[in-house]
XYZ file of C-alpha atoms in Angstrom:
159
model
C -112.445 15.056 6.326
C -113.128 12.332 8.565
C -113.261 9.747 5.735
C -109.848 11.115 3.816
C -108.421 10.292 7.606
C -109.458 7.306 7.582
C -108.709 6.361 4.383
C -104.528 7.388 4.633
C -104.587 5.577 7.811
C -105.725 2.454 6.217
C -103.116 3.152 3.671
C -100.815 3.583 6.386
C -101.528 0.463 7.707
C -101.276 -1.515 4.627
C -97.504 -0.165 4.013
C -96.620 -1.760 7.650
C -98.197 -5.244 7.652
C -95.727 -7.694 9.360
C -97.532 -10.532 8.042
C -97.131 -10.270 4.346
C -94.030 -12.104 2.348
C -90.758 -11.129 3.398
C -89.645 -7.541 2.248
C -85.950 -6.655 0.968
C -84.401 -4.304 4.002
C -84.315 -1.324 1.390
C -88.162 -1.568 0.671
C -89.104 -1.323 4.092
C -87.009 1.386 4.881
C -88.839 2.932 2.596
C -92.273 1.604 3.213
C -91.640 2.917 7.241
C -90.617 6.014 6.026
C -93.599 6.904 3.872
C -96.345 5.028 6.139
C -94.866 7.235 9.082
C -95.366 10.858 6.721
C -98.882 9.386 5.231
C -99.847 8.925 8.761
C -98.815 12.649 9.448
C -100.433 13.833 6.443
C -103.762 11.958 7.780
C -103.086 13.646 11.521
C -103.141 17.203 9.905
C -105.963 16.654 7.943
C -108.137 15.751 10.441
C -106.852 19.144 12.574
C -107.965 21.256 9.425
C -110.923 19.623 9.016
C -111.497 20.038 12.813
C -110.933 23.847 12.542
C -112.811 23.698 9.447
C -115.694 22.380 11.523
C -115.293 24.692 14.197
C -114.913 27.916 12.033
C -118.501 27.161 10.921
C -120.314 28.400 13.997
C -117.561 31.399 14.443
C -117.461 32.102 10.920
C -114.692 32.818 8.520
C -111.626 34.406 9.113
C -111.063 38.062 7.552
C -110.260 38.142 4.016
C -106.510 39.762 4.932
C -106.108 36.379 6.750
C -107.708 34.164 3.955
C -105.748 35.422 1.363
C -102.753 33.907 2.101
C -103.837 30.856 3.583
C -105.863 30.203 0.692
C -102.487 30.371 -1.038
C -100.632 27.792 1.170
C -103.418 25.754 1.437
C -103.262 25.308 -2.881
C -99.342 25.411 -2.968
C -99.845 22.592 -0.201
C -102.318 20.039 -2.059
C -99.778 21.086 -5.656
C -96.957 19.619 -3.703
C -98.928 16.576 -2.457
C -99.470 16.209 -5.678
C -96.055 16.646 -7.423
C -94.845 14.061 -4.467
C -97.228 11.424 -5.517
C -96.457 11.394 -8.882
C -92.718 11.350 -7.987
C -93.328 8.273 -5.283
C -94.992 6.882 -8.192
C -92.172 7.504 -10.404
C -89.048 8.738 -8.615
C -86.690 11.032 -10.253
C -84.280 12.845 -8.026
C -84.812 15.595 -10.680
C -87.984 15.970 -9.357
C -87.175 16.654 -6.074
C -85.683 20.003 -6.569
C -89.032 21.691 -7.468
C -90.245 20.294 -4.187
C -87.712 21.553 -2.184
C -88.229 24.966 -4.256
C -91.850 24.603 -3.001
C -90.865 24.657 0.515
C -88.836 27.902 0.441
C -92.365 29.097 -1.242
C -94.308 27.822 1.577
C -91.900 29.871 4.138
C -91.931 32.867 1.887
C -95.714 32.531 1.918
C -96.004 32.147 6.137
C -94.024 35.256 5.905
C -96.545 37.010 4.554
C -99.281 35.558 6.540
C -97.419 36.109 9.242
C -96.676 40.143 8.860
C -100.534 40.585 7.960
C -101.469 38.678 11.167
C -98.889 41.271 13.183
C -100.352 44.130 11.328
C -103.926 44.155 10.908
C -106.139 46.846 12.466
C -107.950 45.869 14.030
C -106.318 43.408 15.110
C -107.366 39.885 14.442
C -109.909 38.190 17.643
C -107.807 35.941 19.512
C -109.471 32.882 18.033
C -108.784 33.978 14.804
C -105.079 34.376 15.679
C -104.997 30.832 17.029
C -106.813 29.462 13.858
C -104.744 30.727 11.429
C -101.420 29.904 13.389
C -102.708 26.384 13.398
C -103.599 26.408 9.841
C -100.513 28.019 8.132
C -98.531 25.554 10.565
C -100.430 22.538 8.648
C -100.639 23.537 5.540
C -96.024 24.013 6.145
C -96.499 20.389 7.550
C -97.939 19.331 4.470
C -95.281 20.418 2.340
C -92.441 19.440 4.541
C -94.196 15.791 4.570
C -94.274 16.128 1.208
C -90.894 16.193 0.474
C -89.363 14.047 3.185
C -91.776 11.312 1.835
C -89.739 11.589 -1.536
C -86.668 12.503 -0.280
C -86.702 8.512 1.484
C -87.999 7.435 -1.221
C -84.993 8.643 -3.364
C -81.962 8.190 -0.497
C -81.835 4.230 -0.138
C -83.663 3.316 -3.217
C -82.110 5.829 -5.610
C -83.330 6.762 -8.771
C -82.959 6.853 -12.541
C-alpha cells in the first residue's frame, strides 16, 4: 500500500508543477482539481492499508461485516476505474453511471450499516471502529471518483 501512496502522490505532484510551460487557465483548473482528489485517493489508501496492517495481528472481521465491505470495496476500485477511463476520455454521458454508482455505494453502507447495529453478538469495539473507517473510505473513493470527472467535464466540457 505504501508504494500505490507513493506513487499517486508523485502523480499528484506532477499535475501541480509551477515550473513547466505556461498552462491555459481552463487546464489548470482542471489539473488542481484532479491533483487535489488523486491526492485524497492516495490519503485513503494508505488508511486502508494501515487498517489492513493492523487487522493482521487482530484478525479479520466477522464474515456478516465482510460481506458488505467486500462489496464496497469492489464497487469502489469499478468506479475508479470507470473514472479513469472517462478522465481519459470524457463523455458527460459517462458520468451518469458514476453518479448511479454513488447512490449504490449509500445503498450498500446501508446495509453495512444495519448489520453492524444488529449483530449478536455484537461486533468488539475494534471491529466497530474498523469497519466504520473502512465503509467511510471505500464512500470516499467513490465520491472522489466522481468529483474528479465531474471537474473534468464542468470547465472543459465534453463531446
Amino acid at each position: 500500500m505504501g508504494r500505490l501512496y507513493e506513487e499517486i502522490e508523485a502523480e499528484a505532484a506532477d499535475l501541480l508543477d509551477t515550473t513547466g510551460p505556461p498552462v491555459e487557465p481552463r487546464v489548470l483548473v482542471v489539473e488542481v482539481h484532479v491533483a487535489s482528489h488523486v491526492q485524497r485517493l492516495a490519503e485513503t489508501a494508505r488508511g486502508v492499508g494501515d487498517i489492513a496492517w493492523v487487522r493482521r495481528e487482530r484478525g479479520p472481521l466477522p464474515e456478516r461485516l465482510r460481506t458488505p465491505l467486500s462489496g464496497m470495496a469492489g464497487l469502489a476500485v469499478s468506479m475508479l476505474g470507470a473514472a479513469a477511463d472517462l478522465l481519459a476520455t470524457p463523455r458527460a454521458a459517462g458520468t451518469a453511471d458514476l453518479h448511479d454508482g454513488l447512490n449504490e455505494m449509500a445503498q450498500r453502507q446501508r446495509l453495512l450499516y444495519e448489520r453492524l447495529l444488529s449483530s449478536t453478538p455484537a461486533p468488539t469495539r475494534l471491529d466497530v471502529v474498523d469497519t466504520v473507517l473502512l465503509g467511510g473510505a471505500f464512500d470516499r473513493c467513490a465520491t472522489h471518483s466522481v468529483s474528479a470527472v465531474r471537474h473534468v467535464l464542468l470547465p472543459v466540457g465534453a463531446p
